[in-house]
Short mmCIF file of C-alpha atoms in Angstrom, two decimals:
data_model
loop_
_atom_site.label_atom_id
_atom_site.label_comp_id
_atom_site.label_asym_id
_atom_site.label_seq_id
_atom_site.Cartn_x
_atom_site.Cartn_y
_atom_site.Cartn_z
CA MET A 1 -59.94 -37.53 14.64
CA LYS A 2 -56.67 -39.05 15.78
CA ARG A 3 -55.04 -37.78 12.36
CA TRP A 4 -56.14 -34.24 12.82
CA THR A 5 -54.97 -34.26 16.57
CA LEU A 6 -51.45 -35.53 15.26
CA ILE A 7 -51.51 -32.59 12.38
CA LEU A 8 -52.50 -30.11 14.84
CA THR A 9 -49.64 -31.39 17.37
CA LEU A 10 -47.12 -31.04 14.49
CA LEU A 11 -48.21 -27.47 13.47
CA LEU A 12 -48.01 -26.34 17.01
CA ALA A 13 -44.46 -27.80 17.37
CA VAL A 14 -43.54 -26.16 14.02
CA THR A 15 -44.90 -22.98 15.27
CA GLY A 16 -43.45 -23.12 18.47
CA VAL A 17 -39.91 -23.60 16.64
CA LEU A 18 -40.48 -20.60 14.51
CA VAL A 19 -41.58 -18.39 17.44
CA ALA A 20 -38.74 -19.43 19.53
CA ALA A 21 -36.41 -18.62 16.51
CA THR A 22 -37.54 -15.35 16.02
CA PRO A 23 -36.67 -13.36 19.43
CA ALA A 24 -33.25 -15.13 19.26
CA ASN A 25 -32.64 -13.78 15.69
CA ALA A 26 -34.14 -10.50 16.80
CA ALA A 27 -32.24 -10.06 19.97
CA GLU A 28 -28.71 -11.15 18.28
CA ARG A 29 -26.34 -8.56 19.77
CA GLN A 30 -24.54 -6.15 17.33
CA ARG A 31 -22.17 -3.30 17.92
CA CYS A 32 -22.39 -0.29 15.66
CA PHE A 33 -19.63 2.28 15.18
CA PRO A 34 -20.44 5.85 14.16
CA GLU A 35 -16.76 6.36 13.16
CA THR A 36 -17.23 4.39 9.80
CA GLY A 37 -21.09 3.73 10.08
CA TYR A 38 -20.89 -0.02 10.13
CA CYS A 39 -22.10 -2.53 12.55
CA VAL A 40 -20.58 -6.10 13.66
CA SER A 41 -22.56 -8.93 15.08
CA GLY A 42 -22.76 -12.83 15.31
CA ALA A 43 -19.63 -14.93 15.08
CA ILE A 44 -17.65 -12.29 13.78
CA LEU A 45 -18.41 -9.85 16.54
CA ARG A 46 -17.86 -12.69 19.31
CA TYR A 47 -14.29 -13.13 17.54
CA TRP A 48 -13.45 -9.46 17.20
CA GLU A 49 -14.20 -8.85 21.11
CA ARG A 50 -12.25 -12.11 22.28
CA ASN A 51 -9.18 -11.48 20.28
CA GLY A 52 -8.44 -7.79 20.93
CA GLY A 53 -11.23 -5.67 19.56
CA LEU A 54 -10.31 -2.20 18.20
CA PRO A 55 -6.48 -2.03 18.77
CA VAL A 56 -6.21 -5.40 16.94
CA PHE A 57 -8.69 -5.11 14.09
CA GLY A 58 -9.60 -1.42 13.94
CA TYR A 59 -13.06 -0.42 13.07
CA PRO A 60 -15.39 -2.10 10.45
CA ILE A 61 -15.31 -0.63 6.93
CA SER A 62 -17.76 -2.67 5.27
CA GLU A 63 -20.80 -4.59 5.95
CA LEU A 64 -21.14 -8.17 6.42
CA ARG A 65 -21.62 -9.78 2.87
CA ILE A 66 -20.80 -12.93 0.73
CA GLU A 67 -17.37 -12.69 -1.14
CA THR A 68 -15.19 -15.16 -2.88
CA VAL A 69 -11.85 -14.81 -1.53
CA GLU A 70 -8.91 -17.28 -1.89
CA ASN A 71 -10.87 -19.80 -3.56
CA TRP A 72 -13.57 -19.90 -0.74
CA THR A 73 -17.08 -18.13 -0.81
CA GLY A 74 -18.87 -17.22 2.58
CA PRO A 75 -19.73 -14.25 4.93
CA VAL A 76 -16.99 -11.77 5.03
CA GLN A 77 -16.50 -8.45 6.59
CA TRP A 78 -13.51 -5.88 6.27
CA PHE A 79 -11.85 -4.03 9.29
CA GLU A 80 -9.10 -1.55 9.17
CA ARG A 81 -6.43 -3.93 10.07
CA ASP A 82 -8.04 -7.28 8.75
CA ARG A 83 -10.53 -9.17 6.78
CA LEU A 84 -12.59 -11.72 8.96
CA GLU A 85 -14.12 -14.75 7.23
CA ASP A 86 -17.08 -16.67 8.75
CA HIS A 87 -16.36 -20.45 7.95
CA GLY A 88 -19.06 -21.68 10.03
CA SER A 89 -18.33 -24.90 11.86
CA ILE A 90 -14.51 -24.20 11.38
CA GLY A 91 -14.85 -20.72 13.20
CA VAL A 92 -13.76 -17.31 12.12
CA LEU A 93 -10.56 -16.94 10.15
CA ALA A 94 -8.42 -13.95 8.93
CA GLY A 95 -7.36 -13.37 5.54
CA ARG A 96 -3.72 -13.61 4.17
CA LEU A 97 -3.47 -9.81 3.63
CA GLY A 98 0.34 -9.71 4.42
CA ALA A 99 1.17 -11.81 1.51
CA GLN A 100 -1.43 -10.10 -0.72
CA VAL A 101 0.04 -6.75 -0.15
CA LEU A 102 3.44 -7.71 -0.96
CA ASP A 103 2.44 -9.27 -4.07
CA TRP A 104 0.39 -5.94 -5.21
CA GLN A 105 3.54 -3.96 -4.55
CA GLY A 106 5.60 -6.16 -6.78
CA ARG A 107 7.48 -7.66 -3.61
CA PRO A 108 6.50 -11.35 -3.44
CA TRP A 109 7.56 -12.57 -0.31
CA GLN A 110 9.46 -15.32 -1.92
CA SER A 111 11.79 -12.75 -3.30
CA LEU A 112 12.66 -10.99 -0.04
CA PRO A 113 16.00 -11.48 1.48
CA ARG A 114 16.32 -14.58 3.98
CA PRO A 115 18.70 -14.52 7.14
CA THR A 116 22.27 -15.81 6.67
CA ALA A 117 22.28 -16.61 10.52
CA ILE A 118 19.88 -17.43 13.27
CA PRO A 119 20.50 -15.81 16.72
CA LYS A 120 19.78 -18.01 19.64
CA GLU A 121 16.99 -15.68 20.90
CA CYS A 122 15.04 -16.08 17.67
CA GLN A 123 12.65 -18.60 16.53
CA PHE A 124 13.26 -19.97 12.84
CA PHE A 125 10.33 -21.06 10.68
CA PRO A 126 11.66 -23.50 7.80
CA GLU A 127 8.04 -23.23 6.23
CA THR A 128 9.16 -19.93 4.65
CA GLY A 129 12.76 -19.50 5.82
CA HIS A 130 12.39 -16.60 8.05
CA THR A 131 13.08 -15.75 11.57
CA LEU A 132 11.02 -14.04 14.30
CA CYS A 133 12.92 -12.20 17.12
CA GLY A 134 12.41 -9.65 20.00
CA LYS A 135 9.52 -7.42 20.42
CA PHE A 136 7.80 -9.01 17.23
CA LEU A 137 8.31 -12.62 18.55
CA GLU A 138 6.91 -11.56 21.97
CA TYR A 139 3.85 -10.01 20.46
CA TRP A 140 3.50 -12.89 17.87
CA ARG A 141 3.35 -15.38 20.92
CA ARG A 142 1.19 -13.23 23.20
CA ASN A 143 -1.39 -12.59 20.68
CA GLY A 144 -2.34 -15.63 18.93
CA GLY A 145 0.75 -16.83 17.01
CA LEU A 146 0.23 -18.83 14.17
CA MET A 147 -3.49 -18.86 13.99
CA ARG A 148 -3.64 -15.18 14.31
CA PHE A 149 -0.67 -14.02 12.17
CA GLY A 150 0.60 -16.98 10.08
CA TYR A 151 4.25 -17.42 9.41
CA PRO A 152 6.63 -14.73 9.01
CA ILE A 153 7.32 -13.91 5.43
CA SER A 154 9.95 -11.25 5.69
CA GLU A 155 12.75 -10.41 7.93
CA PRO A 156 12.41 -6.99 9.82
CA MET A 157 13.12 -4.18 7.55
CA THR A 158 13.00 -0.26 7.46
CA GLU A 159 9.94 1.04 5.61
CA THR A 160 8.40 4.46 5.14
CA LEU A 161 4.61 4.23 5.67
CA ALA A 162 1.77 6.78 5.55
CA ASN A 163 0.60 8.00 9.09
CA GLY A 164 -2.29 10.12 8.26
CA ASP A 165 -0.91 13.39 6.47
CA GLU A 166 2.63 12.51 7.46
CA LEU A 167 5.24 9.86 6.84
CA TRP A 168 6.42 7.39 9.55
CA THR A 169 9.72 5.44 9.05
CA GLY A 170 10.42 2.50 11.07
CA THR A 171 10.93 -1.11 11.57
CA VAL A 172 8.20 -3.58 10.21
CA GLN A 173 7.88 -7.27 9.68
CA TYR A 174 5.47 -8.96 7.34
CA PHE A 175 3.51 -12.13 8.13
CA GLU A 176 1.13 -14.15 6.15
CA ARG A 177 -2.06 -12.43 7.63
CA ARG A 178 -0.50 -9.08 8.84
CA ARG A 179 2.24 -6.34 9.06
CA MET A 180 3.90 -5.53 12.50
CA GLU A 181 5.42 -2.14 13.04
CA TYR A 182 7.75 -1.31 15.97
CA HIS A 183 7.20 1.88 17.70
CA PRO A 184 10.22 2.57 20.19
CA GLU A 185 8.50 6.07 20.86
CA LEU A 186 5.75 4.04 22.62
CA ALA A 187 8.14 1.85 24.51
CA GLY A 188 6.51 0.34 27.87
CA THR A 189 2.96 0.69 26.47
CA ARG A 190 0.69 -1.77 24.78
CA TYR A 191 1.02 0.25 21.49
CA GLU A 192 4.94 -0.45 21.19
CA VAL A 193 4.21 -2.98 18.47
CA LEU A 194 1.16 -1.96 16.34
CA LEU A 195 -0.62 -3.82 13.29
CA GLY A 196 -0.42 -2.21 9.85
CA LEU A 197 -3.86 -0.91 8.27
CA LEU A 198 -3.65 -3.76 5.70
CA GLY A 199 -7.48 -4.51 5.63
CA ARG A 200 -7.99 -0.67 4.75
CA ASP A 201 -5.19 -0.77 1.94
CA VAL A 202 -6.50 -4.13 0.26
CA TYR A 203 -10.34 -3.27 0.73
CA THR A 204 -9.72 0.02 -0.92
CA ALA A 205 -7.71 -1.56 -3.60
CA ILE A 206 -10.45 -3.94 -4.73
CA SER A 207 -13.39 -1.66 -4.40
CA ASP A 208 -14.55 1.59 -5.89
CA ARG A 209 -13.73 3.75 -2.79
CA CYS A 210 -11.18 6.32 -3.15
CA ALA A 211 -7.95 5.83 -1.33
CA PRO A 212 -6.62 8.68 0.63
CA PRO A 213 -3.98 10.65 -1.12
CA ALA A 214 -0.32 10.02 -0.09
CA PRO A 215 1.10 12.29 2.63
CA PHE A 216 1.92 15.75 1.28
CA LEU A 217 -0.36 15.36 -1.64
CA GLY A 218 -3.75 15.87 0.21
CA PRO A 219 -4.07 19.62 0.04
CA THR A 220 -2.73 19.92 -3.67
CA THR A 221 -4.75 17.11 -5.03
CA ARG A 222 -7.98 18.18 -3.51
CA ALA A 223 -7.84 21.43 -5.59
CA TYR A 224 -8.12 19.31 -8.84
CA PRO A 225 -10.69 16.58 -8.22
CA ASP A 226 -12.28 16.59 -11.51
CA ILE A 227 -8.94 16.22 -13.19
CA LEU A 228 -7.36 13.67 -11.10
CA GLY A 229 -10.06 11.29 -9.93
CA CYS A 230 -9.40 8.97 -6.94
CA PRO A 231 -5.98 8.26 -5.71
CA ALA A 232 -4.77 4.78 -6.52
CA PRO A 233 -3.62 2.61 -3.42
CA PHE A 234 0.00 1.75 -2.76
CA PRO A 235 1.71 5.13 -3.56
CA LYS A 236 5.66 5.37 -3.45
CA LEU A 237 6.59 7.14 -0.26
CA ALA A 238 9.76 8.75 0.34
CA PHE A 239 11.55 6.78 -2.61
CA PRO A 240 15.04 7.72 -3.90
CA ALA A 241 14.51 10.40 -6.64
CA ALA A 242 16.58 12.68 -8.88
CA SER A 243 16.25 15.88 -11.04
CA GLN A 244 18.25 17.75 -13.66
CA ARG A 245 17.61 20.99 -15.68
CA PHE A 246 18.48 21.26 -19.32
CA GLU A 247 18.51 24.12 -21.68
CA ARG A 248 14.71 23.71 -22.84
CA GLY A 249 13.57 21.29 -20.06
CA ALA A 250 13.98 19.14 -17.12
CA MET A 251 14.26 15.44 -16.14
CA TYR A 252 12.88 13.92 -13.17
CA TRP A 253 13.50 10.29 -11.95
CA VAL A 254 11.75 8.26 -9.13
CA SER A 255 12.91 4.69 -8.23
CA ASN A 256 10.95 1.58 -8.23
CA PRO A 257 10.92 -0.95 -5.36
CA PRO A 258 14.20 -3.17 -6.05
CA SER A 259 12.00 -6.39 -6.86
CA LEU A 260 9.56 -4.64 -9.03
CA THR A 261 10.57 -4.85 -12.71
CA PRO A 262 14.33 -5.55 -11.88
CA TRP A 263 15.22 -4.61 -15.51
CA GLN A 264 13.65 -1.22 -15.07
CA SER A 265 15.10 0.95 -12.00
CA GLY A 266 12.41 3.60 -12.07
CA ASN A 267 10.58 6.16 -14.01
CA ILE A 268 11.82 9.25 -15.96
CA TRP A 269 9.74 12.27 -16.60
CA VAL A 270 10.66 14.49 -19.44
CA VAL A 271 9.36 17.98 -19.12
CA PHE A 272 9.46 20.80 -21.47
CA TYR A 273 7.57 23.70 -22.87
CA ASP A 274 5.67 22.84 -25.99
CA THR A 275 5.09 26.14 -28.00
CA ALA A 276 2.49 24.57 -30.09
CA ARG A 277 0.22 24.19 -26.81
CA GLY A 278 1.60 26.92 -24.96
CA SER A 279 2.19 24.82 -21.82
CA LEU A 280 4.53 22.67 -20.08
CA VAL A 281 4.09 18.84 -21.09
CA TRP A 282 5.54 15.59 -19.84
CA GLN A 283 6.38 12.35 -21.35
CA LEU A 284 7.13 9.05 -19.43
CA TYR A 285 9.92 6.69 -20.06
CA PRO A 286 11.36 3.76 -18.18
CA ASP A 287 14.93 3.99 -16.78
CA TYR A 288 16.69 0.97 -18.03
CA TRP A 289 20.29 2.18 -16.85
CA ARG A 290 21.79 -0.32 -14.46
CA GLU A 291 24.80 -0.21 -12.18
CA GLY A 292 27.77 -1.46 -14.16
CA GLU A 293 26.90 0.25 -17.38
CA PRO A 294 28.76 3.10 -18.72
CA VAL A 295 28.00 6.22 -16.49
CA SER A 296 28.55 8.59 -19.66
CA GLY A 297 28.85 8.52 -23.36
CA GLY A 298 32.26 10.56 -23.49
CA MET A 299 30.65 13.56 -25.28
CA THR A 300 31.91 16.99 -25.17
CA PRO A 301 29.36 19.58 -24.41
CA PRO A 302 29.68 23.26 -25.16
CA PRO A 303 31.38 25.48 -22.63
CA GLY A 304 29.16 25.88 -19.28
CA LEU A 305 26.86 22.81 -20.12
CA LEU A 306 26.98 19.22 -19.22
CA GLU A 307 26.45 15.65 -20.64
CA PRO A 308 23.72 13.95 -18.54
CA ILE A 309 24.90 10.74 -16.96
CA ARG A 310 23.45 7.27 -15.80
CA GLY A 311 19.77 6.96 -16.52
CA PHE A 312 19.18 10.52 -17.76
CA GLY A 313 22.15 10.25 -19.89
CA LYS A 314 21.41 6.88 -21.50
CA LEU A 315 17.73 8.09 -22.41
CA TRP A 316 19.28 11.42 -23.76
CA ARG A 317 21.90 9.66 -25.79
CA GLU A 318 19.64 6.99 -27.25
CA ASN A 319 16.55 9.19 -28.11
CA PRO A 320 17.67 11.91 -30.64
CA THR A 321 14.09 13.56 -30.18
CA ILE A 322 14.58 14.05 -26.41
CA ARG A 323 18.07 15.20 -27.05
CA GLU A 324 17.03 17.86 -29.66
CA THR A 325 14.00 19.04 -27.49
CA LEU A 326 16.04 19.31 -24.25
CA GLY A 327 19.42 20.32 -25.40
CA TRP A 328 22.45 19.96 -23.04
CA ALA A 329 22.18 19.80 -19.17
CA VAL A 330 22.62 23.18 -17.44
CA GLU A 331 23.47 21.63 -13.88
CA PRO A 332 24.51 18.42 -12.37
CA GLU A 333 21.90 15.85 -11.44
CA ARG A 334 20.46 16.49 -8.05
CA ALA A 335 19.49 13.72 -5.72
CA ASP A 336 16.11 14.10 -3.86
CA THR A 337 13.42 12.08 -2.21
CA ALA A 338 10.07 11.68 -3.75
CA VAL A 339 6.15 10.71 -3.03
CA GLU A 340 4.76 9.58 -6.14
CA GLN A 341 1.08 8.44 -6.82
CA TYR A 342 -0.94 7.45 -9.60
CA PHE A 343 -4.58 8.81 -10.00
CA ARG A 344 -7.36 6.83 -11.89
CA GLY A 345 -8.07 9.70 -13.85
CA GLY A 346 -4.70 8.90 -15.66
CA ALA A 347 -2.55 11.45 -13.81
CA PHE A 348 0.66 11.26 -11.99
CA VAL A 349 1.52 13.52 -8.91
CA ILE A 350 4.89 13.73 -7.75
CA TYR A 351 6.19 15.70 -4.66
CA ARG A 352 9.87 16.47 -4.48
CA MET A 353 10.55 16.54 -0.62
CA ASN A 354 13.84 18.46 -0.85
CA SER A 355 12.40 21.33 -2.70
CA ASP A 356 8.89 21.15 -1.47
CA ARG A 357 7.45 21.18 -4.90
CA VAL A 358 4.46 19.26 -6.59
CA TYR A 359 4.52 18.21 -10.07
CA ILE A 360 0.87 17.28 -11.34
CA MET A 361 1.29 15.32 -14.61
CA LYS A 362 -2.08 15.78 -15.98
CA PRO A 363 -4.01 13.38 -18.32
CA ASP A 364 -3.74 15.56 -21.18
CA ASN A 365 0.18 15.40 -20.69
CA THR A 366 0.30 19.04 -19.51
CA VAL A 367 2.33 19.82 -16.11
CA GLU A 368 1.23 21.74 -13.31
CA ASP A 369 4.50 22.98 -11.52
CA ILE A 370 3.47 24.43 -8.07
CA GLN A 371 4.76 25.17 -4.55
CA ARG A 372 2.96 22.69 -2.32
CA ILE A 373 -0.59 24.23 -1.49
CA ARG A 374 -0.49 24.11 2.53
#
């Protein structure tokens, strides 16, 4: 009898635990965001709310799920500006998205310029060899410092970033976990320093989601969804470019970031009319010309025509097929600024900002040369 009494007592105790646990789990608070369709709860919600909420992290852009990141596996949720990881007893930590983005752009932080002097008002970090000054230092200290942002991994620099359908050019600084952006037009407000949308950029890059098209390309590319497919992340925004017309075609150049393939300064598209196909076609070549090499080959063109120079000239001289196909240049090389984006369907789209023209380099190597669709 005593034995059955003991068993019954244990069963009631276990049942009591289960019953007590059920309401607690069922009542776990969550916040859902119709803007993206995702909810946040538990330790990550508490961290999100206590450390700045929407201005700091942005909206959630994924569900909570188990992922392996940086040699650790556990619960992860992505936000527009961050990736939050629930490390249990250690707490919630943020991912090293600043360093990851620079790596993916071909600009590892170890290759970025270091300061030659350290002003008194700045803080120097020997761990990375970089400084932190002014508004960025104030924001860093006020909003969590090393635990929130990590060490600075760049000096302040000027960058052009996508801002919806427009471009924004300003001062940014990269940290292990974040990118800070300085907006003097918002001076005196809480938005004078903003945090970049690195969570969105990295999450899009590693998932099957479509990245948004680069500014100026949206209206055009939406007209060719079946041909282009999804835009790849990290387009070139407002990069130095050039163009030159020839007797039977043209060349277009868009530069690379300086630290990406330093032996190749950019891409050259050769465009000409293919009579067999009855359309404009494109061929892509790397630009191997470097400063300090001969600018021209010293050739004598027919009257009224020109020998191309620099990268165009080197490719033209060293490739007889291109030289025969294009003929001589009919105008000097023209400097430009361009937006370039690769599409997962195998196409490139280039927007020449000075002339307001879009070139769609299709996967079948034909070219659509159009005035930008507005």
